Amino acid sequence: MSDIGPDDRHPRRPTDPPADPASPAGATDAAQPPQDSAGEVEVGAATPGTEHARGLAPAMGPADPRWHDAFTRIVSGSWAVSVGAVLLAVLGGSVMIALTDDAVREASAYFFSRPGDTLGAVGSAVGGAYAALFRGAVWDVRADDFATAIRPLTTSLTYATPLIAAGLGVALAFRAGLFNIGGQGQILVAAGAAGWVGFAVDAPWPLHMLLAMAAGMAAGAVWAGIAGLLKATTGAHEVIVTIMLNYVAFYGLSYLLATPGLLQAPGSANPRTPAMQGSAIMPDLLGPRYNLHLGFVFALLAVVAVWWLLNRSALGFTFRAVGENPEAARVAGMDVPRATVSVMLLAGGLLGLAGTSQVLGQVTTGFGSDIDAGIGFDAITVALLGRSAPVGVLAAAILFGGFKAGGSVMQASQGVPIEIVLVVQSLIVLFIAAPPLVRAVFRLPQPGARPAGRGRARRTRKEVSA
């Protein structure tokens, strides 16, 4: 047994009152956290039990609090930031549209003599581009009937369907303080599993469709769970692990698609799967004239389920607590490693739902290794723009689906490069993430942060008068 008692572990200062002789060796003081001279608890001071708790498992949060603060500010913030980021991104896209327009460049040659021509050309170019974007994404004002006019909106919802599920998976990990950047790999393995069940298993509808969906979601959950398990047991950073798993999934699926007897279509030399059986395909919601399929309904159900999980369940409270402060959650008795594995399993399952909606609803005639279509990385932007909230993710996914649907119409009718839409999406991420990242890199104080040491320098009026 050690000879060091509680009084030796927490030596008294001259201002501390003497210990009660009736108490066992100052046990009362041992139960109190260290305080400054003003009687305030020191931030980061060791409280009873924290020394043991800190040694139970690898640190689950970032080693540098600057990056944790930056991450928290990026993934959770006011809706005004998201709206402002979209407006600024649209403004930046307008500048690029004007710079790439031939009429604007011709009019700018004599800008100082006739500035009105240049301004008119800019207005015509920008206005025409965004009008075409609206016609291709929301409502075709030139259509003769309602059924044709509403088709652009259904196309946008079709593109948004996998983004909703994938964005929920990324956002759920964000709420637990994890950066799941492995959406591409999770979608690929889910597509492979769901696709194999879709063309190789014989079963009636809807059992066949549900089996394929279950296989895809389970594959995505397992693939993300690998990263969660490594994070929980060894402290390996989830960003590095998920990026590596993306490559493993991509090349693994490519091998399966190029090998006869596995996923490759029989009698074909192309690295593609056979077509899905009709009993596994998600049916159209509005008939064969529109592409919107049953996967959109499953995506909406996922929004409701994630909202309930985060806001009405004990497990969701654990996820949010771990995301805010894993050390405090651990001291409060929460199993942080288990929460890490659980949230990655659920996030992977949601991304698996995105993969299954691709192969069973969107690309049903057979798919290749490009089946993810960049959805895994677009989901990160959707989660950031939606502030990691289920309803926000839904709105952001529909917005990005509209960008994708309207971009092709904008290019066809106005000659505007479709890459402008990609620039707008990239600017959205930049305007959302840049300020916290810049402050973290250059060690700038966060807005409203109190300089370190100010709390220790405060003295109560009674102490000053004494």
Short mmCIF file of C-alpha atoms in Angstrom, two decimals:
data_model
loop_
_atom_site.label_atom_id
_atom_site.label_comp_id
_atom_site.label_asym_id
_atom_site.label_seq_id
_atom_site.Cartn_x
_atom_site.Cartn_y
_atom_site.Cartn_z
CA MET A 1 0.00 0.00 0.00
CA SER A 2 1.22 3.50 -0.75
CA ASP A 3 2.05 5.85 2.14
CA ILE A 4 0.64 8.84 0.26
CA GLY A 5 -2.66 9.97 1.71
CA PRO A 6 -5.39 12.24 0.35
CA ASP A 7 -3.72 15.30 1.86
CA ASP A 8 -0.50 14.50 -0.02
CA ARG A 9 -2.30 14.06 -3.33
CA HIS A 10 -4.13 17.42 -2.91
CA PRO A 11 -1.83 19.64 -0.81
CA ARG A 12 -3.56 22.51 0.97
CA ARG A 13 -2.95 26.10 0.07
CA PRO A 14 -2.64 28.82 2.70
CA THR A 15 -6.14 30.10 1.93
CA ASP A 16 -7.82 26.70 2.42
CA PRO A 17 -9.59 26.10 5.75
CA PRO A 18 -8.11 23.45 8.00
CA ALA A 19 -9.39 19.92 7.75
CA ASP A 20 -11.96 18.69 10.21
CA PRO A 21 -10.11 16.54 12.75
CA ALA A 22 -13.14 14.25 12.95
CA SER A 23 -13.00 13.48 9.27
CA PRO A 24 -10.67 10.70 8.11
CA ALA A 25 -7.49 12.44 6.99
CA GLY A 26 -9.20 15.25 5.12
CA ALA A 27 -11.44 12.97 3.07
CA THR A 28 -13.79 15.87 2.47
CA ASP A 29 -11.08 17.75 0.62
CA ALA A 30 -10.19 14.67 -1.41
CA ALA A 31 -13.72 14.53 -2.76
CA GLN A 32 -13.61 18.13 -3.94
CA PRO A 33 -12.15 19.13 -7.32
CA PRO A 34 -9.28 21.63 -7.26
CA GLN A 35 -10.48 25.23 -7.14
CA ASP A 36 -8.90 28.56 -7.83
CA SER A 37 -8.70 31.35 -5.26
CA ALA A 38 -12.13 32.66 -6.30
CA GLY A 39 -13.74 29.33 -5.49
CA GLU A 40 -14.28 28.35 -9.13
CA VAL A 41 -13.54 24.85 -10.35
CA GLU A 42 -10.50 24.78 -12.61
CA VAL A 43 -11.31 23.71 -16.15
CA GLY A 44 -9.61 20.44 -16.97
CA ALA A 45 -8.81 19.71 -13.32
CA ALA A 46 -8.74 16.07 -12.28
CA THR A 47 -11.88 15.05 -10.43
CA PRO A 48 -12.34 11.77 -8.54
CA GLY A 49 -12.59 8.91 -11.00
CA THR A 50 -11.34 10.78 -14.06
CA GLU A 51 -7.78 9.50 -13.73
CA HIS A 52 -9.07 5.93 -13.91
CA ALA A 53 -11.60 6.71 -16.64
CA ARG A 54 -8.97 8.29 -18.85
CA GLY A 55 -6.98 5.08 -18.78
CA LEU A 56 -9.81 2.75 -19.72
CA ALA A 57 -9.67 3.15 -23.51
CA PRO A 58 -7.85 5.06 -26.21
CA ALA A 59 -8.76 8.70 -26.55
CA MET A 60 -11.84 8.91 -28.74
CA GLY A 61 -11.69 12.63 -29.51
CA PRO A 62 -9.14 14.68 -31.42
CA ALA A 63 -5.88 15.22 -29.57
CA ASP A 64 -5.92 18.95 -30.29
CA PRO A 65 -8.96 20.81 -28.95
CA ARG A 66 -8.62 23.37 -31.74
CA TRP A 67 -9.57 20.77 -34.31
CA HIS A 68 -12.41 19.44 -32.18
CA ASP A 69 -13.81 22.97 -31.85
CA ALA A 70 -13.43 23.54 -35.58
CA PHE A 71 -15.12 20.24 -36.39
CA THR A 72 -18.01 21.03 -34.05
CA ARG A 73 -18.51 24.47 -35.55
CA ILE A 74 -18.46 23.08 -39.08
CA VAL A 75 -20.96 20.25 -38.62
CA SER A 76 -23.33 22.10 -36.31
CA GLY A 77 -24.25 25.73 -36.58
CA SER A 78 -27.00 28.16 -37.43
CA TRP A 79 -29.17 27.76 -40.48
CA ALA A 80 -28.22 31.30 -41.47
CA VAL A 81 -24.73 30.04 -42.24
CA SER A 82 -26.11 27.40 -44.62
CA VAL A 83 -28.42 29.87 -46.36
CA GLY A 84 -25.62 32.40 -46.63
CA ALA A 85 -23.25 29.78 -48.03
CA VAL A 86 -25.76 28.87 -50.75
CA LEU A 87 -26.33 32.51 -51.67
CA LEU A 88 -22.62 33.27 -51.83
CA ALA A 89 -22.01 30.12 -53.88
CA VAL A 90 -24.75 31.12 -56.33
CA LEU A 91 -23.18 34.58 -56.55
CA GLY A 92 -19.79 33.00 -57.27
CA GLY A 93 -21.39 30.82 -59.92
CA SER A 94 -22.93 33.93 -61.47
CA VAL A 95 -19.49 35.50 -61.80
CA MET A 96 -18.17 32.40 -63.56
CA ILE A 97 -21.20 32.28 -65.88
CA ALA A 98 -20.56 35.89 -66.85
CA LEU A 99 -16.84 35.32 -67.41
CA THR A 100 -17.43 32.31 -69.68
CA ASP A 101 -20.17 33.92 -71.79
CA ASP A 102 -19.15 35.03 -75.28
CA ALA A 103 -21.56 37.98 -75.41
CA VAL A 104 -20.24 39.33 -72.11
CA ARG A 105 -16.65 39.15 -73.32
CA GLU A 106 -17.51 40.97 -76.54
CA ALA A 107 -19.39 43.74 -74.74
CA SER A 108 -16.65 44.16 -72.15
CA ALA A 109 -14.24 45.22 -74.91
CA TYR A 110 -15.96 48.64 -75.04
CA PHE A 111 -17.16 48.73 -71.43
CA PHE A 112 -15.98 52.28 -70.69
CA SER A 113 -17.74 53.75 -73.73
CA ARG A 114 -20.98 51.75 -73.40
CA PRO A 115 -21.14 50.11 -69.96
CA GLY A 116 -24.85 49.37 -70.34
CA ASP A 117 -24.17 46.79 -73.02
CA THR A 118 -21.87 44.85 -70.70
CA LEU A 119 -24.29 44.97 -67.79
CA GLY A 120 -27.12 43.89 -70.06
CA ALA A 121 -25.09 40.99 -71.40
CA VAL A 122 -24.23 39.92 -67.84
CA GLY A 123 -27.87 40.02 -66.81
CA SER A 124 -28.95 38.09 -69.86
CA ALA A 125 -26.30 35.40 -69.37
CA VAL A 126 -26.84 34.91 -65.64
CA GLY A 127 -30.61 35.20 -65.80
CA GLY A 128 -30.89 32.82 -68.73
CA ALA A 129 -28.63 30.26 -67.04
CA TYR A 130 -30.54 30.17 -63.78
CA ALA A 131 -33.90 30.22 -65.56
CA ALA A 132 -32.79 27.12 -67.48
CA LEU A 133 -31.62 25.58 -64.20
CA PHE A 134 -35.08 26.17 -62.72
CA ARG A 135 -36.81 24.67 -65.76
CA GLY A 136 -34.67 21.56 -65.54
CA ALA A 137 -34.91 21.12 -61.77
CA VAL A 138 -38.33 22.32 -60.58
CA TRP A 139 -40.92 23.29 -63.17
CA ASP A 140 -40.88 23.44 -66.96
CA VAL A 141 -42.73 26.68 -67.67
CA ARG A 142 -42.68 25.96 -71.40
CA ALA A 143 -44.56 22.65 -71.08
CA ASP A 144 -48.09 22.32 -72.46
CA ASP A 145 -49.53 20.13 -69.70
CA PHE A 146 -49.08 19.52 -65.99
CA ALA A 147 -47.62 16.02 -66.41
CA THR A 148 -44.77 17.36 -68.52
CA ALA A 149 -44.23 20.46 -66.41
CA ILE A 150 -43.79 18.46 -63.20
CA ARG A 151 -41.30 16.00 -64.68
CA PRO A 152 -38.21 18.09 -63.75
CA LEU A 153 -39.19 17.98 -60.07
CA THR A 154 -39.55 14.21 -60.13
CA THR A 155 -36.15 13.95 -61.79
CA SER A 156 -34.62 16.09 -59.03
CA LEU A 157 -36.21 13.86 -56.37
CA THR A 158 -34.86 10.79 -58.15
CA TYR A 159 -31.33 12.18 -58.04
CA ALA A 160 -31.86 13.22 -54.43
CA THR A 161 -32.99 9.75 -53.27
CA PRO A 162 -29.53 8.21 -52.73
CA LEU A 163 -28.17 11.54 -51.49
CA ILE A 164 -30.77 11.62 -48.71
CA ALA A 165 -29.77 8.21 -47.34
CA ALA A 166 -26.05 8.81 -47.82
CA GLY A 167 -26.23 12.27 -46.26
CA LEU A 168 -28.02 10.83 -43.23
CA GLY A 169 -25.21 8.30 -42.81
CA VAL A 170 -22.54 10.98 -42.86
CA ALA A 171 -24.57 13.32 -40.64
CA LEU A 172 -25.19 10.61 -38.04
CA ALA A 173 -21.45 10.04 -37.76
CA PHE A 174 -20.92 13.80 -37.52
CA ARG A 175 -23.27 14.00 -34.55
CA ALA A 176 -21.11 11.42 -32.77
CA GLY A 177 -17.91 13.34 -33.52
CA LEU A 178 -16.77 11.03 -36.33
CA PHE A 179 -15.87 11.97 -39.90
CA ASN A 180 -17.17 9.13 -42.07
CA ILE A 181 -15.44 9.85 -45.35
CA GLY A 182 -15.82 6.26 -46.51
CA GLY A 183 -19.20 6.67 -48.17
CA GLN A 184 -17.85 5.59 -51.54
CA GLY A 185 -16.60 2.25 -50.26
CA GLN A 186 -19.74 1.58 -48.25
CA ILE A 187 -21.94 2.30 -51.27
CA LEU A 188 -19.82 0.05 -53.49
CA VAL A 189 -19.90 -2.97 -51.19
CA ALA A 190 -23.62 -2.44 -50.63
CA ALA A 191 -24.22 -2.27 -54.37
CA GLY A 192 -22.25 -5.46 -54.88
CA ALA A 193 -24.16 -7.37 -52.21
CA ALA A 194 -27.59 -6.06 -53.22
CA GLY A 195 -26.81 -6.58 -56.91
CA TRP A 196 -25.80 -10.20 -56.41
CA VAL A 197 -29.01 -10.94 -54.52
CA GLY A 198 -30.92 -9.00 -57.14
CA PHE A 199 -29.84 -11.10 -60.11
CA ALA A 200 -28.79 -14.44 -58.57
CA VAL A 201 -31.57 -15.18 -56.07
CA ASP A 202 -35.07 -16.24 -57.08
CA ALA A 203 -37.89 -14.98 -54.88
CA PRO A 204 -41.23 -13.22 -55.34
CA TRP A 205 -41.73 -9.50 -54.97
CA PRO A 206 -41.53 -7.84 -52.49
CA LEU A 207 -39.55 -10.49 -50.60
CA HIS A 208 -36.81 -10.47 -53.23
CA MET A 209 -36.49 -6.69 -53.10
CA LEU A 210 -36.39 -6.65 -49.30
CA LEU A 211 -33.75 -9.39 -49.22
CA ALA A 212 -31.57 -7.45 -51.64
CA MET A 213 -32.01 -4.28 -49.59
CA ALA A 214 -31.14 -6.11 -46.37
CA ALA A 215 -28.01 -7.59 -47.95
CA GLY A 216 -26.86 -4.21 -49.21
CA MET A 217 -27.48 -2.39 -45.95
CA ALA A 218 -25.76 -5.15 -43.97
CA ALA A 219 -22.71 -5.01 -46.25
CA GLY A 220 -22.48 -1.23 -45.85
CA ALA A 221 -22.85 -1.52 -42.08
CA VAL A 222 -20.09 -4.12 -41.83
CA TRP A 223 -17.76 -2.08 -44.01
CA ALA A 224 -18.23 1.03 -41.87
CA GLY A 225 -18.13 -1.06 -38.71
CA ILE A 226 -14.55 -2.07 -39.50
CA ALA A 227 -13.50 1.56 -39.21
CA GLY A 228 -15.56 2.00 -36.04
CA LEU A 229 -14.03 -1.08 -34.43
CA LEU A 230 -10.50 0.03 -35.23
CA LYS A 231 -11.28 3.48 -33.87
CA ALA A 232 -12.72 2.05 -30.65
CA THR A 233 -10.02 -0.55 -29.97
CA THR A 234 -6.81 1.03 -31.28
CA GLY A 235 -7.62 4.72 -31.63
CA ALA A 236 -6.99 4.61 -35.40
CA HIS A 237 -8.36 7.74 -37.04
CA GLU A 238 -11.57 7.03 -38.90
CA VAL A 239 -10.68 9.37 -41.78
CA ILE A 240 -7.54 7.41 -42.67
CA VAL A 241 -9.21 4.04 -42.22
CA THR A 242 -12.29 4.88 -44.27
CA ILE A 243 -10.21 6.35 -47.09
CA MET A 244 -8.19 3.14 -47.29
CA LEU A 245 -11.37 1.08 -47.19
CA ASN A 246 -12.66 3.11 -50.16
CA TYR A 247 -9.78 1.81 -52.26
CA VAL A 248 -10.21 -1.72 -50.99
CA ALA A 249 -13.90 -1.66 -51.91
CA PHE A 250 -13.28 -0.11 -55.33
CA TYR A 251 -10.60 -2.58 -56.42
CA GLY A 252 -12.37 -5.49 -54.79
CA LEU A 253 -15.59 -4.73 -56.67
CA SER A 254 -13.62 -4.21 -59.89
CA TYR A 255 -12.11 -7.68 -59.48
CA LEU A 256 -15.52 -9.26 -58.89
CA LEU A 257 -16.97 -7.50 -61.92
CA ALA A 258 -14.12 -8.64 -64.18
CA THR A 259 -14.18 -12.29 -63.02
CA PRO A 260 -16.58 -14.72 -64.76
CA GLY A 261 -18.76 -16.61 -62.35
CA LEU A 262 -18.74 -13.89 -59.69
CA LEU A 263 -20.47 -10.59 -60.49
CA GLN A 264 -19.70 -10.41 -64.19
CA ALA A 265 -22.61 -11.04 -66.54
CA PRO A 266 -22.37 -14.52 -68.14
CA GLY A 267 -21.00 -14.46 -71.69
CA SER A 268 -19.84 -10.84 -71.44
CA ALA A 269 -16.31 -9.48 -71.42
CA ASN A 270 -17.38 -6.15 -69.92
CA PRO A 271 -16.95 -5.59 -66.16
CA ARG A 272 -20.68 -5.28 -65.52
CA THR A 273 -23.31 -7.31 -63.72
CA PRO A 274 -26.40 -8.89 -65.29
CA ALA A 275 -29.68 -6.99 -65.16
CA MET A 276 -31.65 -7.16 -61.93
CA GLN A 277 -34.62 -9.50 -61.86
CA GLY A 278 -38.00 -7.79 -62.01
CA SER A 279 -38.92 -9.12 -58.57
CA ALA A 280 -36.01 -7.22 -57.02
CA ILE A 281 -36.56 -3.86 -58.71
CA MET A 282 -38.11 -0.97 -56.80
CA PRO A 283 -41.32 -0.06 -58.66
CA ASP A 284 -42.03 3.43 -60.00
CA LEU A 285 -44.15 5.63 -57.78
CA LEU A 286 -45.81 7.69 -60.52
CA GLY A 287 -45.80 5.28 -63.42
CA PRO A 288 -43.32 4.52 -66.22
CA ARG A 289 -43.34 8.12 -67.48
CA TYR A 290 -41.30 9.25 -64.47
CA ASN A 291 -38.13 7.81 -62.95
CA LEU A 292 -39.11 8.37 -59.32
CA HIS A 293 -39.13 4.97 -57.61
CA LEU A 294 -39.95 3.40 -54.26
CA GLY A 295 -36.48 4.17 -52.95
CA PHE A 296 -37.61 7.74 -52.34
CA VAL A 297 -40.17 6.49 -49.83
CA PHE A 298 -37.50 4.44 -48.04
CA ALA A 299 -35.29 7.54 -47.93
CA LEU A 300 -38.09 9.55 -46.31
CA LEU A 301 -38.62 6.77 -43.76
CA ALA A 302 -34.89 6.91 -43.02
CA VAL A 303 -35.19 10.65 -42.31
CA VAL A 304 -37.95 9.99 -39.78
CA ALA A 305 -36.02 7.11 -38.20
CA VAL A 306 -32.81 9.10 -37.80
CA TRP A 307 -34.73 12.07 -36.37
CA TRP A 308 -36.36 9.80 -33.79
CA LEU A 309 -33.04 8.13 -33.01
CA LEU A 310 -31.23 11.40 -32.36
CA ASN A 311 -34.00 13.25 -30.54
CA ARG A 312 -36.14 10.64 -28.82
CA SER A 313 -33.94 7.66 -27.93
CA ALA A 314 -31.33 6.99 -25.27
CA LEU A 315 -28.91 5.70 -27.90
CA GLY A 316 -29.19 8.94 -29.83
CA PHE A 317 -28.52 10.92 -26.66
CA THR A 318 -25.39 8.85 -26.16
CA PHE A 319 -24.27 9.59 -29.72
CA ARG A 320 -24.77 13.31 -29.23
CA ALA A 321 -23.03 13.32 -25.86
CA VAL A 322 -20.01 11.47 -27.25
CA GLY A 323 -19.89 13.90 -30.16
CA GLU A 324 -19.92 16.92 -27.88
CA ASN A 325 -17.31 15.67 -25.39
CA PRO A 326 -16.18 12.03 -25.36
CA GLU A 327 -14.23 12.49 -22.11
CA ALA A 328 -17.25 13.85 -20.27
CA ALA A 329 -19.43 11.09 -21.73
CA ARG A 330 -16.97 8.46 -20.52
CA VAL A 331 -16.86 9.95 -17.01
CA ALA A 332 -20.68 10.00 -16.99
CA GLY A 333 -20.68 6.23 -17.46
CA MET A 334 -21.29 6.00 -21.20
CA ASP A 335 -19.52 3.27 -23.16
CA VAL A 336 -17.72 5.44 -25.71
CA PRO A 337 -16.09 2.58 -27.68
CA ARG A 338 -19.41 0.80 -28.02
CA ALA A 339 -21.09 4.02 -29.12
CA THR A 340 -18.37 4.52 -31.73
CA VAL A 341 -18.91 1.08 -33.22
CA SER A 342 -22.69 1.42 -33.06
CA VAL A 343 -22.83 4.76 -34.82
CA MET A 344 -20.54 3.58 -37.60
CA LEU A 345 -22.68 0.47 -38.12
CA LEU A 346 -25.80 2.61 -38.43
CA ALA A 347 -24.06 5.13 -40.67
CA GLY A 348 -22.83 2.36 -42.94
CA GLY A 349 -26.32 0.88 -43.10
CA LEU A 350 -27.72 4.22 -44.27
CA LEU A 351 -25.05 4.51 -46.93
CA GLY A 352 -25.85 0.94 -47.86
CA LEU A 353 -29.44 2.04 -48.41
CA ALA A 354 -28.10 4.60 -50.88
CA GLY A 355 -26.21 1.86 -52.72
CA THR A 356 -29.23 -0.42 -52.90
CA SER A 357 -31.43 2.38 -54.25
CA GLN A 358 -28.90 2.83 -57.02
CA VAL A 359 -28.85 -0.78 -58.20
CA LEU A 360 -32.50 -1.63 -57.51
CA GLY A 361 -34.10 1.65 -58.50
CA GLN A 362 -31.88 3.76 -60.72
CA VAL A 363 -29.47 1.46 -62.62
CA THR A 364 -31.38 -1.80 -62.93
CA THR A 365 -29.90 -3.06 -66.23
CA GLY A 366 -26.53 -3.92 -64.69
CA PHE A 367 -23.85 -1.76 -63.15
CA GLY A 368 -20.09 -1.28 -63.11
CA SER A 369 -17.56 0.01 -60.61
CA ASP A 370 -18.80 3.57 -61.15
CA ILE A 371 -22.16 2.83 -59.55
CA ASP A 372 -21.43 5.19 -56.64
CA ALA A 373 -21.52 8.17 -59.08
CA GLY A 374 -19.73 10.39 -56.56
CA ILE A 375 -22.62 10.09 -54.10
CA GLY A 376 -20.33 9.11 -51.22
CA PHE A 377 -18.45 12.41 -51.40
CA ASP A 378 -21.48 14.54 -52.29
CA ALA A 379 -23.06 13.20 -49.10
CA ILE A 380 -20.42 15.02 -47.07
CA THR A 381 -21.48 18.32 -48.61
CA VAL A 382 -25.14 17.46 -48.07
CA ALA A 383 -24.51 16.69 -44.38
CA LEU A 384 -22.54 19.91 -43.91
CA LEU A 385 -25.16 22.04 -45.63
CA GLY A 386 -27.93 20.33 -43.65
CA ARG A 387 -26.10 21.06 -40.38
CA SER A 388 -26.18 17.32 -39.57
CA ALA A 389 -29.93 17.48 -38.91
CA PRO A 390 -32.22 14.95 -40.65
CA VAL A 391 -34.62 17.57 -42.02
CA GLY A 392 -31.71 19.73 -43.11
CA VAL A 393 -30.11 16.79 -44.88
CA LEU A 394 -33.41 16.17 -46.71
CA ALA A 395 -33.56 19.77 -47.92
CA ALA A 396 -29.88 19.84 -48.91
CA ALA A 397 -30.19 16.56 -50.83
CA ILE A 398 -33.17 17.86 -52.79
CA LEU A 399 -31.21 21.04 -53.58
CA PHE A 400 -28.26 19.03 -54.87
CA GLY A 401 -30.61 16.76 -56.80
CA GLY A 402 -32.01 19.88 -58.44
CA PHE A 403 -28.50 21.05 -59.31
CA LYS A 404 -27.81 17.76 -61.01
CA ALA A 405 -31.12 17.64 -62.88
CA GLY A 406 -31.03 21.26 -63.96
CA GLY A 407 -27.35 21.40 -64.84
CA SER A 408 -27.79 19.37 -68.00
CA VAL A 409 -30.69 21.56 -69.16
CA MET A 410 -28.65 24.68 -68.42
CA GLN A 411 -25.80 23.36 -70.54
CA ALA A 412 -28.02 22.25 -73.41
CA SER A 413 -30.12 25.42 -73.69
CA GLN A 414 -27.64 28.13 -72.68
CA GLY A 415 -24.26 26.60 -73.44
CA VAL A 416 -23.15 27.04 -69.83
CA PRO A 417 -20.58 24.41 -68.80
CA ILE A 418 -22.09 21.91 -66.40
CA GLU A 419 -18.92 22.19 -64.33
CA ILE A 420 -20.34 25.49 -63.06
CA VAL A 421 -22.71 23.43 -60.91
CA LEU A 422 -19.74 21.56 -59.42
CA VAL A 423 -18.09 24.89 -58.68
CA VAL A 424 -21.23 26.08 -56.87
CA GLN A 425 -21.30 22.90 -54.78
CA SER A 426 -17.62 23.28 -53.93
CA LEU A 427 -18.11 26.91 -52.93
CA ILE A 428 -20.89 25.86 -50.57
CA VAL A 429 -18.46 23.60 -48.72
CA LEU A 430 -15.81 26.32 -48.73
CA PHE A 431 -18.07 28.97 -47.24
CA ILE A 432 -19.35 26.58 -44.57
CA ALA A 433 -16.01 25.09 -43.50
CA ALA A 434 -13.43 27.79 -44.19
CA PRO A 435 -13.77 30.12 -41.16
CA PRO A 436 -13.46 27.43 -38.45
CA LEU A 437 -10.64 25.70 -40.33
CA VAL A 438 -8.70 28.93 -40.78
CA ARG A 439 -9.02 29.68 -37.07
CA ALA A 440 -7.83 26.17 -36.19
CA VAL A 441 -4.83 26.27 -38.54
CA PHE A 442 -3.59 29.70 -37.46
CA ARG A 443 -4.57 29.29 -33.80
CA LEU A 444 -6.96 32.22 -33.92
CA PRO A 445 -9.48 32.58 -31.08
CA GLN A 446 -13.00 31.45 -31.73
CA PRO A 447 -15.72 34.13 -31.65
CA GLY A 448 -16.84 34.76 -28.10
CA ALA A 449 -14.01 32.70 -26.60
CA ARG A 450 -12.59 33.96 -23.31
CA PRO A 451 -8.79 34.27 -23.21
CA ALA A 452 -7.11 31.56 -21.16
CA GLY A 453 -6.29 32.55 -17.61
CA ARG A 454 -8.90 35.30 -17.28
CA GLY A 455 -10.99 33.17 -14.95
CA ARG A 456 -8.01 32.56 -12.66
CA ALA A 457 -7.27 36.26 -12.42
CA ARG A 458 -10.73 37.14 -11.14
CA ARG A 459 -11.21 37.84 -7.47
CA THR A 460 -14.41 38.27 -5.57
CA ARG A 461 -15.23 41.65 -4.06
CA LYS A 462 -14.92 40.16 -0.61
CA GLU A 463 -11.37 38.93 -1.27
CA VAL A 464 -10.31 42.26 -2.75
CA SER A 465 -11.63 44.20 0.23
CA ALA A 466 -9.89 41.79 2.58
#
